[in-house]
């Protein structure tokens, strides 16, 4: 359950400087504990065509409560209220011809997060994230409908700083399900404790997806190949098993719902570990852009 308020001014006082404000309150039920997160962020951006520089300042309080007796030790250590304050500069390149249904162009993001240390808060860590999406129009029908190839690559790495030896579990990377490798449950891939996912500090994900028209612009088909790995440290990416999957799916764009994209995918893992949680169907409404 989540509530949020967002405001963005792309041209503050008439200048080519953007400003954004966000406030949120989120309740999440995890496998063996509950989280209540409340906070907000301020962001500033500057357009340097075709790039955009962004700076985000985030602060939130998270309460870890209702722990089960077999909750992971990392969760037990954080039981109660915790404060996090971070600064995240990022560089964004966005040349897509559409945000909701792109058929050409790219979106590339390089971001680094600096938490705690000289800032207030209970945690000290650095986080790096690289994310890229490329879109190519392969074929076009006589009616103007396109066959589109999309490639996606994500790399994430988090490192504890000062005297801390770990990154808080709610700021680690997770893999599987929506927005990640299909054919696996949500957060169903990677390190576990007592059967619960505890995330990783190193994450890599790649995907190739080909979509094609089935019925006008309303319905499209898709075939895909996904590959991912999530480990406790960066070295683990070179020594542990990469999971991969293949599959097919459908894409719907319903005009009566403001063309919000709806995705239904069927994924079939080719490689996986015995502890991984598998799930064939992935359903997704909307898109984070």
Short mmCIF file of C-alpha atoms in Angstrom, two decimals:
data_model
loop_
_atom_site.label_atom_id
_atom_site.label_comp_id
_atom_site.label_asym_id
_atom_site.label_seq_id
_atom_site.Cartn_x
_atom_site.Cartn_y
_atom_site.Cartn_z
CA UNK A 1 0.00 0.00 0.00
CA UNK A 2 1.50 3.29 -1.03
CA UNK A 3 0.60 6.97 -1.17
CA UNK A 4 2.69 9.56 -2.97
CA UNK A 5 2.57 13.17 -4.09
CA UNK A 6 4.82 14.38 -6.91
CA UNK A 7 5.37 17.84 -8.36
CA UNK A 8 7.79 18.78 -11.12
CA UNK A 9 8.59 22.15 -12.67
CA UNK A 10 10.70 21.64 -15.83
CA UNK A 11 11.63 25.35 -16.16
CA UNK A 12 12.12 26.89 -12.74
CA UNK A 13 11.56 30.68 -12.87
CA UNK A 14 11.87 30.50 -16.65
CA UNK A 15 15.36 29.01 -16.62
CA UNK A 16 16.34 25.66 -18.14
CA UNK A 17 16.65 24.18 -14.69
CA UNK A 18 14.09 21.66 -13.45
CA UNK A 19 12.94 21.02 -9.91
CA UNK A 20 10.95 18.14 -8.45
CA UNK A 21 9.43 17.39 -5.04
CA UNK A 22 8.14 14.02 -3.91
CA UNK A 23 6.59 12.80 -0.64
CA UNK A 24 5.49 9.23 0.03
CA UNK A 25 4.25 6.79 2.65
CA UNK A 26 4.59 3.07 1.89
CA UNK A 27 3.56 -0.06 3.79
CA UNK A 28 5.07 -3.32 2.54
CA UNK A 29 4.53 -6.87 3.73
CA UNK A 30 7.69 -8.91 3.17
CA UNK A 31 8.23 -12.64 3.56
CA UNK A 32 8.80 -12.61 7.35
CA UNK A 33 8.60 -8.94 8.33
CA UNK A 34 6.79 -5.68 7.55
CA UNK A 35 8.20 -2.33 6.45
CA UNK A 36 6.77 1.16 6.85
CA UNK A 37 8.65 3.78 4.88
CA UNK A 38 7.84 7.50 4.92
CA UNK A 39 9.90 10.31 3.46
CA UNK A 40 10.52 12.35 0.37
CA UNK A 41 13.03 13.82 -2.03
CA UNK A 42 14.07 17.01 -3.78
CA UNK A 43 15.54 16.87 -7.28
CA UNK A 44 17.16 19.40 -9.57
CA UNK A 45 18.02 18.93 -13.25
CA UNK A 46 19.86 20.79 -15.99
CA UNK A 47 19.46 20.12 -19.71
CA UNK A 48 22.70 19.91 -21.69
CA UNK A 49 21.21 18.68 -24.96
CA UNK A 50 21.09 15.74 -25.55
CA UNK A 51 22.04 14.97 -21.93
CA UNK A 52 20.36 15.84 -18.65
CA UNK A 53 22.17 16.24 -15.34
CA UNK A 54 20.16 15.42 -12.23
CA UNK A 55 20.77 15.72 -8.49
CA UNK A 56 18.39 14.05 -6.04
CA UNK A 57 18.39 14.45 -2.26
CA UNK A 58 16.43 11.74 -0.47
CA UNK A 59 15.49 11.29 3.16
CA UNK A 60 13.19 8.68 4.66
CA UNK A 61 12.50 6.80 7.86
CA UNK A 62 11.85 3.08 7.67
CA UNK A 63 10.36 0.99 10.46
CA UNK A 64 11.09 -2.76 10.37
CA UNK A 65 8.42 -4.45 12.50
CA UNK A 66 6.25 -7.55 12.95
CA UNK A 67 9.27 -9.81 12.59
CA UNK A 68 8.76 -13.56 12.50
CA UNK A 69 10.98 -15.76 14.64
CA UNK A 70 12.89 -16.93 11.54
CA UNK A 71 13.40 -13.48 10.00
CA UNK A 72 16.87 -12.99 8.45
CA UNK A 73 19.56 -11.75 10.82
CA UNK A 74 19.99 -8.59 8.72
CA UNK A 75 16.36 -7.72 9.39
CA UNK A 76 16.62 -8.49 13.10
CA UNK A 77 19.57 -6.08 13.40
CA UNK A 78 17.46 -3.30 11.85
CA UNK A 79 14.28 -3.90 13.86
CA UNK A 80 12.66 -0.60 14.77
CA UNK A 81 13.05 2.82 13.16
CA UNK A 82 15.98 3.70 10.90
CA UNK A 83 16.85 6.97 9.16
CA UNK A 84 18.50 7.23 5.74
CA UNK A 85 19.74 10.36 3.98
CA UNK A 86 21.42 10.21 0.57
CA UNK A 87 22.51 12.30 -2.42
CA UNK A 88 22.32 10.86 -5.93
CA UNK A 89 23.81 12.63 -8.96
CA UNK A 90 23.02 11.10 -12.34
CA UNK A 91 23.59 11.61 -16.04
CA UNK A 92 20.73 10.76 -18.42
CA UNK A 93 20.67 10.45 -22.20
CA UNK A 94 17.19 10.02 -23.68
CA UNK A 95 16.67 9.98 -27.46
CA UNK A 96 13.52 7.80 -27.58
CA UNK A 97 10.84 8.86 -30.02
CA UNK A 98 8.15 8.04 -27.42
CA UNK A 99 8.17 7.48 -23.68
CA UNK A 100 5.23 5.08 -23.56
CA UNK A 101 5.80 3.09 -26.76
CA UNK A 102 9.26 3.80 -28.21
CA UNK A 103 10.31 2.30 -31.54
CA UNK A 104 13.70 3.97 -31.93
CA UNK A 105 16.32 5.74 -29.86
CA UNK A 106 17.84 5.00 -26.48
CA UNK A 107 17.67 5.82 -22.80
CA UNK A 108 20.91 5.54 -20.80
CA UNK A 109 21.30 6.37 -17.10
CA UNK A 110 24.48 6.48 -15.03
CA UNK A 111 23.82 7.22 -11.35
CA UNK A 112 25.78 7.04 -8.12
CA UNK A 113 24.27 7.30 -4.65
CA UNK A 114 26.13 8.61 -1.60
CA UNK A 115 24.43 7.75 1.72
CA UNK A 116 25.39 8.74 5.24
CA UNK A 117 29.10 9.40 5.90
CA UNK A 118 29.22 13.22 6.24
CA UNK A 119 25.41 13.22 6.03
CA UNK A 120 23.00 12.32 8.80
CA UNK A 121 21.44 8.88 8.99
CA UNK A 122 22.11 5.40 10.28
CA UNK A 123 23.78 3.98 7.16
CA UNK A 124 26.96 4.62 5.19
CA UNK A 125 27.31 3.23 1.68
CA UNK A 126 27.93 4.08 -1.96
CA UNK A 127 25.85 2.72 -4.81
CA UNK A 128 26.46 2.76 -8.57
CA UNK A 129 23.83 1.96 -11.20
CA UNK A 130 24.10 1.84 -15.00
CA UNK A 131 20.96 1.22 -17.02
CA UNK A 132 20.51 1.26 -20.80
CA UNK A 133 17.68 0.58 -23.23
CA UNK A 134 18.06 0.66 -27.02
CA UNK A 135 15.16 0.43 -29.51
CA UNK A 136 15.42 -0.50 -33.19
CA UNK A 137 12.68 -0.59 -35.84
CA UNK A 138 13.36 -3.76 -37.83
CA UNK A 139 10.35 -3.93 -40.17
CA UNK A 140 7.33 -1.79 -40.94
CA UNK A 141 4.05 -3.07 -42.40
CA UNK A 142 2.10 -1.34 -45.15
CA UNK A 143 -0.21 0.07 -42.46
CA UNK A 144 2.71 1.58 -40.53
CA UNK A 145 2.94 -0.99 -37.73
CA UNK A 146 6.48 -1.78 -36.65
CA UNK A 147 8.53 -4.80 -35.60
CA UNK A 148 10.77 -3.57 -32.77
CA UNK A 149 13.95 -4.98 -31.23
CA UNK A 150 14.76 -3.82 -27.70
CA UNK A 151 17.98 -4.48 -25.79
CA UNK A 152 18.26 -3.82 -22.07
CA UNK A 153 21.31 -3.90 -19.80
CA UNK A 154 21.55 -3.07 -16.08
CA UNK A 155 24.52 -3.15 -13.72
CA UNK A 156 24.37 -2.29 -10.03
CA UNK A 157 26.99 -2.30 -7.27
CA UNK A 158 26.69 -1.24 -3.63
CA UNK A 159 29.60 -0.88 -1.17
CA UNK A 160 29.43 -0.24 2.60
CA UNK A 161 31.56 2.64 3.90
CA UNK A 162 33.22 3.71 7.13
CA UNK A 163 32.99 1.01 9.78
CA UNK A 164 29.90 -0.65 8.38
CA UNK A 165 30.29 -4.09 6.86
CA UNK A 166 26.99 -4.34 5.00
CA UNK A 167 24.43 -2.37 3.02
CA UNK A 168 20.93 -2.26 4.59
CA UNK A 169 18.70 -4.97 3.15
CA UNK A 170 16.11 -2.48 1.90
CA UNK A 171 18.78 -0.77 -0.24
CA UNK A 172 20.27 -3.91 -1.77
CA UNK A 173 19.53 -5.18 -5.27
CA UNK A 174 16.96 -7.91 -5.91
CA UNK A 175 16.26 -9.97 -9.01
CA UNK A 176 13.37 -11.88 -10.52
CA UNK A 177 9.92 -11.00 -11.77
CA UNK A 178 8.72 -7.60 -12.89
CA UNK A 179 11.46 -5.41 -14.37
CA UNK A 180 14.00 -8.22 -14.09
CA UNK A 181 14.56 -11.76 -15.35
CA UNK A 182 11.29 -13.46 -16.24
CA UNK A 183 10.58 -17.09 -15.37
CA UNK A 184 11.53 -16.40 -11.73
CA UNK A 185 9.38 -15.20 -8.85
CA UNK A 186 9.56 -11.59 -7.69
CA UNK A 187 12.84 -11.37 -5.66
CA UNK A 188 13.17 -15.11 -6.26
CA UNK A 189 16.79 -15.15 -7.43
CA UNK A 190 19.95 -14.71 -5.38
CA UNK A 191 21.15 -14.95 -1.77
CA UNK A 192 18.69 -16.24 0.85
CA UNK A 193 18.52 -16.79 4.60
CA UNK A 194 15.94 -19.13 6.12
CA UNK A 195 14.24 -19.20 2.73
CA UNK A 196 13.85 -15.39 2.56
CA UNK A 197 15.62 -13.29 -0.10
CA UNK A 198 18.21 -10.97 1.42
CA UNK A 199 19.39 -9.31 -1.79
CA UNK A 200 22.87 -8.73 -3.11
CA UNK A 201 25.42 -5.96 -3.49
CA UNK A 202 26.24 -6.80 -7.11
CA UNK A 203 23.63 -7.21 -9.85
CA UNK A 204 23.73 -7.64 -13.60
CA UNK A 205 20.80 -8.09 -15.99
CA UNK A 206 20.49 -8.24 -19.76
CA UNK A 207 17.56 -8.79 -22.09
CA UNK A 208 16.79 -8.98 -25.80
CA UNK A 209 13.13 -8.66 -26.78
CA UNK A 210 11.47 -8.69 -30.19
CA UNK A 211 7.90 -7.42 -30.47
CA UNK A 212 5.61 -7.53 -33.51
CA UNK A 213 2.05 -6.44 -34.34
CA UNK A 214 -0.80 -8.94 -34.09
CA UNK A 215 -3.92 -6.77 -34.25
CA UNK A 216 -3.48 -3.12 -35.31
CA UNK A 217 -1.73 -1.12 -32.55
CA UNK A 218 -3.88 -2.66 -29.84
CA UNK A 219 -2.16 -6.05 -29.51
CA UNK A 220 1.47 -7.07 -30.03
CA UNK A 221 3.36 -10.31 -29.56
CA UNK A 222 6.80 -10.70 -28.00
CA UNK A 223 9.64 -13.19 -27.73
CA UNK A 224 12.56 -12.64 -25.38
CA UNK A 225 15.78 -13.89 -23.84
CA UNK A 226 16.83 -12.76 -20.32
CA UNK A 227 20.04 -13.31 -18.38
CA UNK A 228 20.87 -12.18 -14.82
CA UNK A 229 23.01 -12.72 -11.75
CA UNK A 230 22.81 -11.39 -8.19
CA UNK A 231 25.57 -11.97 -5.66
CA UNK A 232 26.79 -10.83 -2.24
CA UNK A 233 29.83 -9.06 -3.70
CA UNK A 234 31.29 -7.98 -7.02
CA UNK A 235 33.67 -10.95 -7.26
CA UNK A 236 30.70 -13.31 -7.06
CA UNK A 237 29.53 -12.21 -10.50
CA UNK A 238 32.57 -13.94 -12.02
CA UNK A 239 32.30 -17.19 -10.04
CA UNK A 240 28.59 -17.94 -9.61
CA UNK A 241 26.02 -19.27 -12.08
CA UNK A 242 24.28 -16.86 -14.42
CA UNK A 243 20.56 -17.60 -14.76
CA UNK A 244 18.90 -17.23 -18.13
CA UNK A 245 15.44 -17.75 -19.54
CA UNK A 246 13.49 -17.59 -22.77
CA UNK A 247 9.83 -16.89 -23.32
CA UNK A 248 7.01 -15.20 -25.16
CA UNK A 249 4.26 -12.77 -24.29
CA UNK A 250 1.61 -10.25 -25.27
CA UNK A 251 1.56 -6.45 -25.16
CA UNK A 252 -1.71 -4.52 -24.98
CA UNK A 253 -2.30 -0.80 -25.40
CA UNK A 254 -5.91 0.04 -24.53
CA UNK A 255 -7.02 3.53 -25.71
CA UNK A 256 -9.80 3.62 -23.10
CA UNK A 257 -7.07 3.33 -20.41
CA UNK A 258 -4.98 6.19 -21.83
CA UNK A 259 -2.79 3.66 -23.69
CA UNK A 260 -1.26 2.37 -20.47
CA UNK A 261 0.91 -0.60 -21.54
CA UNK A 262 -0.09 -4.03 -20.23
CA UNK A 263 2.35 -6.95 -20.47
CA UNK A 264 1.74 -10.66 -20.02
CA UNK A 265 4.86 -12.85 -20.26
CA UNK A 266 5.55 -16.57 -20.01
CA UNK A 267 9.16 -17.26 -19.02
CA UNK A 268 10.99 -20.61 -18.96
CA UNK A 269 14.35 -20.75 -17.12
CA UNK A 270 17.22 -22.49 -18.90
CA UNK A 271 19.63 -22.31 -15.93
CA UNK A 272 18.83 -21.83 -12.24
CA UNK A 273 20.00 -22.76 -8.74
CA UNK A 274 18.12 -25.21 -6.52
CA UNK A 275 17.22 -22.39 -4.09
CA UNK A 276 15.76 -20.12 -6.77
CA UNK A 277 11.99 -19.60 -6.81
CA UNK A 278 10.52 -20.12 -10.28
CA UNK A 279 7.34 -18.63 -11.72
CA UNK A 280 6.17 -18.97 -15.30
CA UNK A 281 3.80 -15.99 -15.61
CA UNK A 282 4.77 -12.32 -15.19
CA UNK A 283 2.01 -9.69 -15.38
CA UNK A 284 2.79 -5.99 -15.57
CA UNK A 285 0.63 -2.86 -15.85
CA UNK A 286 2.24 0.48 -16.60
CA UNK A 287 5.84 1.41 -17.11
CA UNK A 288 8.38 3.37 -15.09
CA UNK A 289 9.97 5.88 -17.48
#
